[in-house]
Structure formats: structure tokens, C-alpha cells
mmCIF file of C-alpha atoms in Angstrom:
data_model
loop_
_atom_site.group_PDB
_atom_site.id
_atom_site.type_symbol
_atom_site.label_atom_id
_atom_site.label_comp_id
_atom_site.label_asym_id
_atom_site.label_seq_id
_atom_site.Cartn_x
_atom_site.Cartn_y
_atom_site.Cartn_z
ATOM 1 C CA MET A 42 45.462 69.000 -18.170
ATOM 2 C CA LYS A 43 46.294 65.515 -19.181
ATOM 3 C CA ILE A 44 45.327 64.855 -22.534
ATOM 4 C CA CYS A 45 44.335 61.368 -24.283
ATOM 5 C CA LYS A 46 46.813 60.490 -27.097
ATOM 6 C CA LYS A 47 44.438 58.106 -28.104
ATOM 7 C CA LYS A 48 41.442 59.867 -28.805
ATOM 8 C CA LEU A 49 43.340 62.909 -30.824
ATOM 9 C CA THR A 50 44.825 60.474 -33.057
ATOM 10 C CA ILE A 51 42.143 60.255 -35.502
ATOM 11 C CA PRO A 52 41.260 64.102 -36.127
ATOM 12 C CA ILE A 53 44.899 65.085 -36.401
ATOM 13 C CA GLY A 54 45.393 62.214 -39.439
ATOM 14 C CA ILE A 55 42.341 63.682 -41.039
ATOM 15 C CA ALA A 56 44.172 67.079 -40.844
ATOM 16 C CA VAL A 57 47.060 65.990 -42.048
ATOM 17 C CA LEU A 58 45.493 64.405 -45.012
ATOM 18 C CA VAL A 59 43.749 67.318 -45.611
ATOM 19 C CA VAL A 60 46.983 69.252 -45.874
ATOM 20 C CA ALA A 61 48.729 66.472 -47.793
ATOM 21 C CA PHE A 62 47.194 65.631 -50.948
ATOM 22 C CA PRO A 63 46.653 69.239 -52.006
ATOM 23 C CA ILE A 64 50.510 70.119 -51.686
ATOM 24 C CA ILE A 65 51.409 66.711 -53.524
ATOM 25 C CA GLY A 66 48.510 67.996 -56.054
ATOM 26 C CA VAL A 67 50.232 70.958 -56.495
ATOM 27 C CA MET A 68 53.795 69.668 -56.670
ATOM 28 C CA VAL A 69 52.673 67.721 -59.381
ATOM 29 C CA THR A 70 50.572 69.949 -61.677
ATOM 30 C CA GLY A 71 52.707 73.083 -61.309
ATOM 31 C CA PHE A 72 51.466 76.232 -59.336
ATOM 32 C CA PRO A 73 48.216 77.325 -61.444
ATOM 33 C CA LYS A 74 46.969 80.710 -61.008
ATOM 34 C CA GLU A 75 44.215 79.381 -59.255
ATOM 35 C CA GLY A 76 46.638 77.577 -56.898
ATOM 36 C CA PHE A 77 46.601 81.383 -54.434
ATOM 37 C CA HIS A 78 42.773 80.832 -54.413
ATOM 38 C CA TYR A 79 43.091 77.268 -53.470
ATOM 39 C CA LEU A 80 45.729 78.012 -50.842
ATOM 40 C CA GLN A 81 43.545 80.447 -49.438
ATOM 41 C CA PHE A 82 40.457 78.153 -49.019
ATOM 42 C CA LEU A 83 42.799 75.851 -47.725
ATOM 43 C CA GLY A 84 43.658 77.961 -44.944
ATOM 44 C CA GLN A 85 40.173 78.372 -43.834
ATOM 45 C CA ILE A 86 39.675 74.694 -43.978
ATOM 46 C CA LEU A 87 43.368 74.300 -41.472
ATOM 47 C CA THR A 88 41.724 77.138 -39.419
ATOM 48 C CA ALA A 89 38.113 75.556 -38.822
ATOM 49 C CA ILE A 90 39.981 72.105 -38.351
ATOM 50 C CA GLY A 91 42.254 73.697 -35.783
ATOM 51 C CA ALA A 92 38.967 75.350 -33.914
ATOM 52 C CA LEU A 93 37.352 71.938 -33.796
ATOM 53 C CA ILE A 94 40.521 70.484 -32.424
ATOM 54 C CA ALA A 95 41.034 72.877 -30.002
ATOM 55 C CA ALA A 96 36.676 72.968 -28.961
ATOM 56 C CA GLY A 97 37.266 69.422 -28.620
ATOM 57 C CA LEU A 98 40.328 69.733 -26.008
ATOM 58 C CA VAL A 99 38.416 72.256 -24.201
ATOM 59 C CA TYR A 100 35.360 69.986 -24.012
ATOM 60 C CA LYS A 101 37.226 67.047 -22.922
ATOM 61 C CA GLY A 102 39.065 69.204 -19.985
ATOM 62 C CA VAL A 103 35.734 70.403 -19.054
ATOM 63 C CA GLN A 104 34.476 66.689 -18.726
ATOM 64 C CA GLU A 105 37.386 65.731 -16.819
ATOM 65 C CA GLN A 106 37.000 68.557 -14.352
ATOM 66 C CA ILE A 107 33.369 67.790 -13.943
ATOM 67 C CA GLN A 108 34.038 64.298 -13.102
ATOM 68 C CA ALA A 109 36.644 64.976 -10.812
ATOM 69 C CA ASP A 110 34.449 67.723 -8.883
ATOM 70 C CA LYS A 111 31.533 64.948 -8.743
ATOM 71 C CA ASP A 112 34.120 62.073 -7.612
ATOM 72 C CA LYS A 113 35.420 64.608 -4.675
ATOM 73 C CA LEU A 114 31.929 65.237 -3.881
ATOM 74 C CA GLN A 115 31.464 61.253 -3.462
ATOM 75 C CA ARG A 116 34.545 61.322 -0.922
ATOM 76 C CA ASP A 117 33.264 63.956 0.865
ATOM 77 C CA LEU A 118 29.778 62.665 1.585
ATOM 78 C CA ALA A 119 31.443 59.369 2.028
ATOM 79 C CA GLU A 120 33.589 60.592 4.725
ATOM 80 C CA LYS A 121 30.724 62.577 6.278
ATOM 81 C CA ARG A 122 28.862 59.484 6.329
ATOM 82 C CA ARG A 123 31.084 57.525 7.967
ATOM 83 C CA SER A 124 31.719 60.267 10.504
ATOM 84 C CA ASP A 125 27.780 60.111 11.176
ATOM 85 C CA LEU A 126 28.035 56.179 11.475
ATOM 86 C CA GLY A 127 30.685 56.251 13.667
ATOM 87 C CA ALA A 128 29.112 58.593 16.501
ATOM 88 C CA ARG A 129 25.902 56.754 16.001
ATOM 89 C CA THR A 130 27.828 53.599 16.805
ATOM 90 C CA SER A 131 29.316 55.324 19.954
ATOM 91 C CA THR A 132 26.022 56.147 20.857
ATOM 92 C CA ALA A 133 24.655 52.782 20.494
ATOM 93 C CA LEU A 134 27.253 51.258 22.675
ATOM 94 C CA GLU A 135 26.853 53.830 25.542
ATOM 95 C CA HIS A 136 23.371 52.455 25.544
ATOM 96 C CA LEU A 137 23.955 49.081 25.555
ATOM 97 C CA ALA A 138 26.534 49.119 28.441
ATOM 98 C CA ASP A 139 23.886 51.325 30.655
ATOM 99 C CA PRO A 140 22.488 49.376 33.499
ATOM 100 C CA ARG A 141 19.221 50.194 32.459
ATOM 101 C CA SER A 142 17.147 47.577 30.519
ATOM 102 C CA ALA A 143 15.087 50.311 28.523
ATOM 103 C CA LEU A 144 18.340 52.025 27.260
ATOM 104 C CA GLN A 145 19.638 48.452 26.327
ATOM 105 C CA HIS A 146 16.802 47.402 24.326
ATOM 106 C CA SER A 147 17.763 51.188 22.679
ATOM 107 C CA GLY A 148 21.150 50.231 22.201
ATOM 108 C CA ILE A 149 20.686 46.796 20.498
ATOM 109 C CA ILE A 150 18.056 48.041 18.353
ATOM 110 C CA GLU A 151 20.480 51.050 17.218
ATOM 111 C CA LEU A 152 22.882 48.132 16.527
ATOM 112 C CA ALA A 153 20.951 46.258 14.476
ATOM 113 C CA THR A 154 19.895 49.647 12.067
ATOM 114 C CA LEU A 155 23.576 50.346 11.995
ATOM 115 C CA ILE A 156 24.039 46.796 10.655
ATOM 116 C CA ASP A 157 21.459 48.156 7.652
ATOM 117 C CA GLU A 158 22.834 51.491 7.226
ATOM 118 C CA TRP A 159 26.537 50.053 6.951
ATOM 119 C CA TRP A 160 25.189 47.648 4.398
ATOM 120 C CA PHE A 161 23.643 50.660 2.607
ATOM 121 C CA PHE A 162 26.936 53.093 2.912
ATOM 122 C CA GLN A 163 28.656 50.238 1.110
ATOM 123 C CA GLN A 164 25.972 50.246 -1.929
ATOM 124 C CA GLN A 165 25.626 53.805 -2.059
ATOM 125 C CA PHE A 166 29.454 54.985 -2.311
ATOM 126 C CA GLY A 167 30.444 51.665 -4.773
ATOM 127 C CA ILE A 168 32.674 50.168 -1.956
ATOM 128 C CA LYS A 169 31.405 46.713 -3.684
ATOM 129 C CA ASP A 170 33.796 47.336 -6.791
ATOM 130 C CA ASN A 171 36.612 47.597 -3.774
ATOM 131 C CA PRO A 172 37.281 44.010 -2.246
ATOM 132 C CA ASP A 173 39.205 45.425 0.786
ATOM 133 C CA GLU A 174 37.275 48.133 1.578
ATOM 134 C CA GLU A 175 34.264 45.459 1.228
ATOM 135 C CA LYS A 176 36.017 42.938 3.251
ATOM 136 C CA GLY A 177 36.599 45.869 6.007
ATOM 137 C CA LEU A 178 32.891 46.770 6.162
ATOM 138 C CA HIS A 179 32.036 43.248 6.185
ATOM 139 C CA ALA A 180 34.120 43.210 9.361
ATOM 140 C CA ARG A 181 32.673 45.965 10.724
ATOM 141 C CA ARG A 182 29.090 44.847 10.503
ATOM 142 C CA GLN A 183 30.062 41.528 12.101
ATOM 143 C CA GLN A 184 31.805 43.477 15.271
ATOM 144 C CA LEU A 185 28.203 45.082 15.304
ATOM 145 C CA CYS A 186 26.319 41.619 15.092
ATOM 146 C CA ASP A 187 28.770 40.271 18.132
ATOM 147 C CA LEU A 188 28.306 43.155 20.041
ATOM 148 C CA ILE A 189 24.250 42.416 19.976
ATOM 149 C CA PHE A 190 24.334 38.509 20.580
ATOM 150 C CA THR A 191 27.205 37.889 22.582
ATOM 151 C CA THR A 192 27.381 40.783 25.192
ATOM 152 C CA GLN A 193 26.342 39.771 28.562
ATOM 153 C CA PHE A 194 24.081 42.066 30.662
ATOM 154 C CA PRO A 195 24.217 42.462 34.173
ATOM 155 C CA GLN A 196 20.923 40.837 34.222
ATOM 156 C CA SER A 197 22.216 37.812 32.339
ATOM 157 C CA PRO A 198 22.721 34.365 34.055
ATOM 158 C CA ALA A 199 26.331 33.325 34.243
ATOM 159 C CA ILE A 200 26.479 31.832 30.741
ATOM 160 C CA GLU A 201 29.765 29.560 31.605
ATOM 161 C CA GLU A 202 26.741 27.719 33.858
ATOM 162 C CA PRO A 203 23.748 25.475 32.627
ATOM 163 C CA LEU A 204 20.769 27.686 32.733
ATOM 164 C CA PRO A 205 19.370 27.223 36.072
ATOM 165 C CA ASP A 206 16.018 24.817 36.147
ATOM 166 C CA GLU A 207 14.414 27.712 38.603
ATOM 167 C CA ILE A 208 14.448 30.139 35.346
ATOM 168 C CA SER A 209 11.224 28.956 33.357
ATOM 169 C CA ILE A 210 11.156 29.131 29.564
ATOM 170 C CA THR A 211 7.952 31.187 29.776
ATOM 171 C CA LEU A 212 8.272 34.811 29.204
ATOM 172 C CA HIS A 213 5.922 35.821 31.675
ATOM 173 C CA ASP A 214 6.480 33.884 34.859
ATOM 174 C CA LYS A 215 4.928 35.005 38.242
ATOM 175 C CA ASN A 216 8.166 33.431 39.787
ATOM 176 C CA ASP A 217 10.432 35.437 37.792
ATOM 177 C CA ASP A 218 12.290 38.398 39.777
ATOM 178 C CA ARG A 219 13.010 41.848 37.976
ATOM 179 C CA ASP A 220 16.399 40.951 36.740
ATOM 180 C CA THR A 221 15.302 37.650 35.113
ATOM 181 C CA TYR A 222 12.328 39.399 33.703
ATOM 182 C CA GLU A 223 14.466 42.102 31.901
ATOM 183 C CA TRP A 224 16.845 39.337 30.543
ATOM 184 C CA LYS A 225 14.160 37.257 28.953
ATOM 185 C CA THR A 226 12.750 40.644 27.108
ATOM 186 C CA ILE A 227 16.241 41.112 25.907
ATOM 187 C CA GLN A 228 16.310 37.455 24.640
ATOM 188 C CA ARG A 229 13.163 37.883 22.793
ATOM 189 C CA LEU A 230 14.030 41.037 21.264
ATOM 190 C CA LYS A 231 17.212 39.044 20.168
ATOM 191 C CA SER A 232 15.047 36.331 18.649
ATOM 192 C CA ARG A 233 12.988 38.863 16.595
ATOM 193 C CA LEU A 234 16.267 40.078 15.329
ATOM 194 C CA VAL A 235 17.436 36.478 14.050
ATOM 195 C CA SER A 236 14.136 35.602 12.828
ATOM 196 C CA ASP A 237 13.291 38.841 10.985
ATOM 197 C CA ASN A 238 16.997 39.275 9.300
ATOM 198 C CA PHE A 239 19.138 35.739 8.830
ATOM 199 C CA GLY A 240 18.515 34.810 5.147
ATOM 200 C CA LYS A 241 16.119 37.515 4.571
ATOM 201 C CA ASN A 242 17.708 40.758 4.612
ATOM 202 C CA ASN A 243 20.889 41.285 2.408
ATOM 203 C CA ALA A 244 22.278 43.452 4.929
ATOM 204 C CA TRP A 245 22.908 40.350 7.156
ATOM 205 C CA SER A 246 24.303 37.858 4.741
ATOM 206 C CA GLY A 247 27.397 36.248 5.753
ATOM 207 C CA LEU A 248 26.999 37.029 9.137
ATOM 208 C CA SER A 249 28.288 34.770 12.087
ATOM 209 C CA LEU A 250 26.346 33.912 15.303
ATOM 210 C CA ALA A 251 29.455 32.220 16.753
ATOM 211 C CA ASN A 252 29.280 31.968 20.686
ATOM 212 C CA ALA A 253 26.024 34.029 20.639
ATOM 213 C CA ASP A 254 23.769 33.891 23.778
ATOM 214 C CA LEU A 255 20.214 32.959 22.611
ATOM 215 C CA ARG A 256 19.280 31.342 25.753
ATOM 216 C CA LEU A 257 15.460 31.307 26.268
ATOM 217 C CA ALA A 258 15.004 32.538 22.957
ATOM 218 C CA TYR A 259 11.844 31.967 20.547
ATOM 219 C CA ILE A 260 12.938 31.664 17.038
ATOM 220 C CA GLU A 261 10.317 31.419 14.333
ATOM 221 C CA GLY A 262 10.647 31.284 10.632
ATOM 222 C CA ALA A 263 14.509 31.694 10.762
ATOM 223 C CA LEU A 264 16.759 30.788 7.438
ATOM 224 C CA LEU A 265 19.871 29.946 9.340
ATOM 225 C CA GLN A 266 21.180 27.402 6.573
ATOM 226 C CA ASN A 267 25.078 27.257 6.547
ATOM 227 C CA VAL A 268 25.235 29.649 8.913
ATOM 228 C CA ASP A 269 28.296 30.053 11.323
ATOM 229 C CA MET A 270 27.163 28.958 14.765
ATOM 230 C CA ARG A 271 30.161 27.766 16.804
ATOM 231 C CA GLY A 272 29.611 27.676 20.532
ATOM 232 C CA ILE A 273 26.179 29.207 20.467
ATOM 233 C CA HIS A 274 24.020 28.788 23.625
ATOM 234 C CA LEU A 275 20.467 27.583 22.728
ATOM 235 C CA ASP A 276 19.426 26.371 26.182
ATOM 236 C CA GLY A 277 15.879 26.466 26.606
ATOM 237 C CA SER A 278 15.148 27.948 23.248
ATOM 238 C CA HIS A 279 11.911 27.239 21.173
ATOM 239 C CA ILE A 280 12.958 26.635 17.678
ATOM 240 C CA ASN A 281 9.804 25.994 14.962
ATOM 241 C CA SER A 282 9.738 26.320 11.262
ATOM 242 C CA SER A 283 13.022 27.332 10.923
ATOM 243 C CA ASN A 284 15.826 26.116 8.572
ATOM 244 C CA PHE A 285 19.262 25.094 10.258
ATOM 245 C CA SER A 286 20.171 23.175 7.269
ATOM 246 C CA GLY A 287 24.100 22.790 6.954
ATOM 247 C CA ALA A 288 24.473 25.156 9.866
ATOM 248 C CA ASP A 289 28.030 24.602 11.721
ATOM 249 C CA LEU A 290 27.027 24.117 15.250
ATOM 250 C CA SER A 291 30.573 22.624 16.742
ATOM 251 C CA HIS A 292 32.798 23.655 19.251
ATOM 252 C CA TYR A 293 30.578 22.430 22.132
ATOM 253 C CA PRO A 294 27.168 23.977 21.668
ATOM 254 C CA HIS A 295 25.059 24.381 24.218
ATOM 255 C CA LEU A 296 21.390 23.187 23.380
ATOM 256 C CA SER A 297 20.203 21.789 26.858
ATOM 257 C CA ARG A 298 16.244 21.930 27.127
ATOM 258 C CA VAL A 299 15.810 23.261 23.603
ATOM 259 C CA PHE A 300 12.724 23.079 21.897
ATOM 260 C CA VAL A 301 12.411 22.437 18.023
ATOM 261 C CA THR A 302 9.894 21.524 16.351
ATOM 262 C CA ASN A 303 8.808 20.830 12.117
ATOM 263 C CA SER A 304 12.347 22.224 11.125
ATOM 264 C CA ASP A 305 14.929 21.421 8.404
ATOM 265 C CA TRP A 306 18.318 20.555 10.513
ATOM 266 C CA HIS A 307 19.676 18.156 7.826
ATOM 267 C CA GLY A 308 23.212 18.262 7.555
ATOM 268 C CA ALA A 309 23.930 20.406 10.718
ATOM 269 C CA LYS A 310 26.941 19.985 12.770
ATOM 270 C CA LEU A 311 26.322 19.618 16.314
ATOM 271 C CA PRO A 312 29.576 17.347 17.444
ATOM 272 C CA ASN A 313 30.132 17.128 21.078
ATOM 273 C CA ALA A 314 26.601 19.143 21.642
ATOM 274 C CA THR A 315 25.011 19.401 25.113
ATOM 275 C CA LEU A 316 21.760 18.472 24.369
ATOM 276 C CA THR A 317 20.829 17.106 27.810
ATOM 277 C CA GLY A 318 16.792 17.457 27.828
ATOM 278 C CA ALA A 319 16.222 18.986 24.346
ATOM 279 C CA ARG A 320 13.653 18.092 22.302
ATOM 280 C CA PHE A 321 13.282 17.563 18.323
ATOM 281 C CA ILE A 322 9.774 16.944 17.172
ATOM 282 C CA LYS A 323 9.190 16.151 13.743
ATOM 283 C CA THR A 324 12.566 17.852 12.589
ATOM 284 C CA ASP A 325 14.699 16.488 9.460
ATOM 285 C CA LEU A 326 18.151 15.456 10.917
ATOM 286 C CA ARG A 327 19.093 13.645 7.956
ATOM 287 C CA GLY A 328 23.163 13.400 7.761
ATOM 288 C CA ALA A 329 23.199 15.549 11.037
ATOM 289 C CA ASP A 330 26.162 15.227 13.131
ATOM 290 C CA LEU A 331 25.739 14.364 16.406
ATOM 291 C CA GLN A 332 28.996 12.642 17.321
ATOM 292 C CA LEU A 333 29.894 12.635 21.073
ATOM 293 C CA ALA A 334 26.557 14.332 21.433
ATOM 294 C CA ASP A 335 25.053 14.647 25.191
ATOM 295 C CA LEU A 336 21.268 13.365 25.229
ATOM 296 C CA ARG A 337 20.909 12.339 28.601
ATOM 297 C CA ARG A 338 18.118 13.223 30.754
ATOM 298 C CA ARG A 339 18.856 16.071 32.759
ATOM 299 C CA PRO A 340 20.391 14.209 36.393
ATOM 300 C CA SER A 341 18.521 16.915 38.170
ATOM 301 C CA ASP A 342 14.950 16.344 36.653
ATOM 302 C CA LYS A 343 15.168 12.560 36.396
ATOM 303 C CA ASN A 344 11.461 12.223 37.206
ATOM 304 C CA ASN A 345 10.456 15.160 35.090
ATOM 305 C CA ASP A 346 9.886 14.108 31.549
ATOM 306 C CA GLU A 347 9.842 18.005 30.577
ATOM 307 C CA TYR A 348 13.626 17.405 30.507
ATOM 308 C CA ILE A 349 13.907 14.017 28.665
ATOM 309 C CA ALA A 350 15.900 14.243 25.414
ATOM 310 C CA SER A 351 13.836 13.238 22.809
ATOM 311 C CA LEU A 352 13.995 12.236 19.014
ATOM 312 C CA ARG A 353 10.499 11.950 18.566
ATOM 313 C CA TYR A 354 9.206 11.760 14.732
ATOM 314 C CA CYS A 355 12.219 12.870 12.965
ATOM 315 C CA VAL A 356 13.949 11.653 10.026
ATOM 316 C CA LEU A 357 17.442 10.619 11.254
ATOM 317 C CA GLU A 358 18.858 9.092 8.114
ATOM 318 C CA GLY A 359 22.691 9.355 7.381
ATOM 319 C CA ALA A 360 22.874 10.943 10.918
ATOM 320 C CA ASN A 361 26.041 10.359 12.707
ATOM 321 C CA PHE A 362 25.447 9.550 16.836
ATOM 322 C CA ASN A 363 28.877 7.894 16.778
ATOM 323 C CA TYR A 364 30.082 7.694 20.731
ATOM 324 C CA ALA A 365 26.656 9.888 21.495
ATOM 325 C CA ASP A 366 25.183 9.237 24.817
ATOM 326 C CA LEU A 367 22.141 8.411 24.641
ATOM 327 C CA ARG A 368 21.074 7.224 28.018
ATOM 328 C CA GLY A 369 17.524 8.202 28.842
ATOM 329 C CA ALA A 370 16.780 9.685 25.559
ATOM 330 C CA SER A 371 13.863 8.828 23.341
ATOM 331 C CA LEU A 372 13.805 8.227 19.537
ATOM 332 C CA ALA A 373 10.373 7.017 19.443
ATOM 333 C CA GLY A 374 8.607 7.543 15.794
ATOM 334 C CA SER A 375 11.843 8.212 14.209
ATOM 335 C CA THR A 376 13.564 6.930 11.139
ATOM 336 C CA TYR A 377 17.347 5.742 11.468
ATOM 337 C CA ALA A 378 17.916 2.798 9.242
ATOM 338 C CA THR A 379 21.081 4.625 7.787
ATOM 339 C CA GLY A 380 21.925 5.990 10.544
ATOM 340 C CA ASN A 381 25.465 5.867 12.578
ATOM 341 C CA PHE A 382 25.536 4.547 15.755
ATOM 342 C CA LYS A 383 28.932 3.164 16.624
ATOM 343 C CA GLY A 384 29.857 3.074 20.329
ATOM 344 C CA ALA A 385 26.823 5.042 21.638
ATOM 345 C CA SER A 386 25.711 4.627 24.945
ATOM 346 C CA TYR A 387 22.347 3.527 25.822
ATOM 347 C CA ASP A 388 20.797 2.234 28.977
ATOM 348 C CA GLY A 389 17.178 0.670 30.065
ATOM 349 C CA ASN A 390 15.459 3.951 29.787
ATOM 350 C CA THR A 391 16.485 4.373 26.078
ATOM 351 C CA ILE A 392 13.451 4.281 23.870
ATOM 352 C CA PHE A 393 13.965 3.128 20.517
ATOM 353 C CA GLN A 394 12.047 3.626 17.236
ATOM 354 C CA ASN A 395 9.425 1.260 18.024
ATOM 355 C CA GLY A 396 8.558 2.943 21.473
ATOM 356 C CA LYS A 397 10.491 -0.067 23.463
ATOM 357 C CA LYS A 398 13.212 0.218 26.529
ATOM 358 C CA ALA A 399 16.373 -1.258 26.302
ATOM 359 C CA LEU A 400 16.172 -4.270 28.385
ATOM 360 C CA GLU A 401 18.315 -3.432 31.077
ATOM 361 C CA LYS A 402 21.067 -0.920 31.843
ATOM 362 C CA GLY A 403 24.083 -0.898 29.484
ATOM 363 C CA SER A 404 22.300 -3.448 27.189
ATOM 364 C CA PRO A 405 23.195 -3.597 23.442
ATOM 365 C CA ILE A 406 21.167 -2.208 20.748
ATOM 366 C CA PRO A 407 18.365 -4.207 19.735
ATOM 367 C CA PRO A 408 18.828 -6.458 16.533
ATOM 368 C CA ASP A 409 15.796 -4.510 14.918
ATOM 369 C CA MET A 410 16.784 -1.127 15.725
ATOM 370 C CA ILE A 411 20.365 -0.482 13.601
ATOM 371 C CA ASP A 412 22.911 -2.094 11.848
ATOM 372 C CA TYR A 413 26.149 -0.475 12.066
#
């Protein structure tokens, strides 16, 4: 059994002093009659000291053994918990891959629960103090998140193509076939997970929504500031009273027909975003990057006001619209005195802050609109 030398230094030193001083005294004063009694008493003291040191060593050994047993028990519990979570993940994946929508729903909920469970595992077993292990567990939670939000189900419309116009953004539409209805319910379930967990649940902190399929989602009160949403698909989604400030929606995100109201998107990154038919109302877009964004009217619905891209009553100060396509878009009621519109495209249907349209196709920006 390993003995800590540092902890034994003081008692051994005391013992040495107890023995040394009487011997020195005897050598100096001679050896009186009482010396034998004194030595006898000294022997008793040394015996007691030895007993104390031995007891201390035994106690220390017992404590070390208790700690070793506790560590072993903790490791065994952690291993058992890992095995249990692994088995549950396998079950969730089986449900996710099932063609039946009820089991697909179950799989999504199980995966969301496992994100929480893996985070609690990290807290329970003190793995937060191990950077490498903590990094590995974060990657595991991200894998589960990716499975929830990027999986394409048999009922899902092709994500590579624009969302078909015939698919209504309404959840219960009488014209929907069974597959479309089931897909919409899955999208609403994923919407709820976003609204309820991001920015509100520590287990979901730092997770990414890159390439997530949230088409036709209904996101309410979500806290998604600074979240990685590169390449996200939000076509036809409704987003209300949510915080997307500083969020990274670069890498050609898809937001065609998205409807955003009363939300904070200041500093959001949306370069090259597809925003055809998108509507932002009373939304803060200060400093947002919309360079090369496509805000045209939906070509297939050019006579349908529902699909006219608009940024109405928004704050656009400092926003970057350089080389954006604003043909047919409406900026009525918005403020953009410090916005950047260099090289942006307009036509006779583009509506400016004052509610007036451009004079003709290809006309320059009216002098009272912006100075860039």
C-alpha cells in the first residue's frame, strides 16, 4: 500500500525530538538513579507514539481503499449507463427508420430525450472536468440533433427542389394527401423541439442546426442567437417573436416563402440566401448580411401577393444588401438610412420606404432612398 511521505514527516519528527532530548539530557547530566525509571517511561511513550503512527497508517489505508471502491463503483455505474443509453439510441434509430409515421414521431422524441440524458450523464459522472471526454459527448449530442433535424423521411418532399406551391403552409389542409399531412406533423414536432430547447435547455447548448430541414415549421419564441444554421431549409416556415440575432445562416440557406414577424435578426448572416416570396414584418435586421440574397417575387406566382418578397416595417440600418436581387420586393415602411445597397437589382415593381415603386424597369435607386 502506497504511503504518503509528506503526511508522515511531522509525526516522525516529533517522535525523534521526544527521543533525542532525553538522551541528550542524560548524556549531559550523567546517569542518575531515576534514569532507569525515566527510560522505562520513555519506552512507554515511544510505544504509544508507534501505536498512533500505526493507527494513522491503517486509517489512511482504509480511506484509500474506500475511495478506490467508490471510484470503481462510479466507473461501473458509468459503463452501465453508457450501455443503456447506447441501447436506447439503437431503438430510437429503428423507430426513426420505420415507414410508419407514429414510430417516426416516437423516434424523434426518443432522440430528443437522449440529448438530455447524455448531458445529465456528463454532469452525474463528473466528465465535465475531462475536456476530451466532454468534447466527445458534445459530438454525440450533435449527432443525435442532426438525426432529428436532417433526416429525410419517405413522406418528405425532395429537399433539393423548391417546396412545391401546391403544398399549403396550413397544417390541416383538406387538399393534402396522407404523406403530406404526416410530413407536416413531423415538421411541427421538430418546430416544437426548436422552440422549447434552444437557448432554454442546457443540454442543447452549443448544438448546431446546420442543414436542418425545418420547412413549413412553426417556430414561436425560439432563442437561436449565434446558432450555426448554415444551409438550413426554412421554406414556408412561420417564425414569430424569436431571436435569430448573430445566427449564421450562410452557405445558401433556403427561406423561400418564410414568414417572420416581431423577431430579432440583427447581425444575422444570410449571404446568398434564397428569400423569394419571403416576408419579414416588424423585424430587426440591423447589420444583417443579405449580400447577394434573392428577394424576388416568386416567378410562378407573380400575380399572387402572398409570394411577393417583402421587408415591411423592419429596421434595416447597417444591413448589407450589396448585389442583392430586390426586383419586385417591398421595403415599405422600413428604415434603412445606413444600409448598403451597392450593386443591388431593382425593377418597376420594387417598392421603397415611401411606398412608391421604381419608375421603370432597371431604373436607378431614387435619390431619396439611400446613399451608398
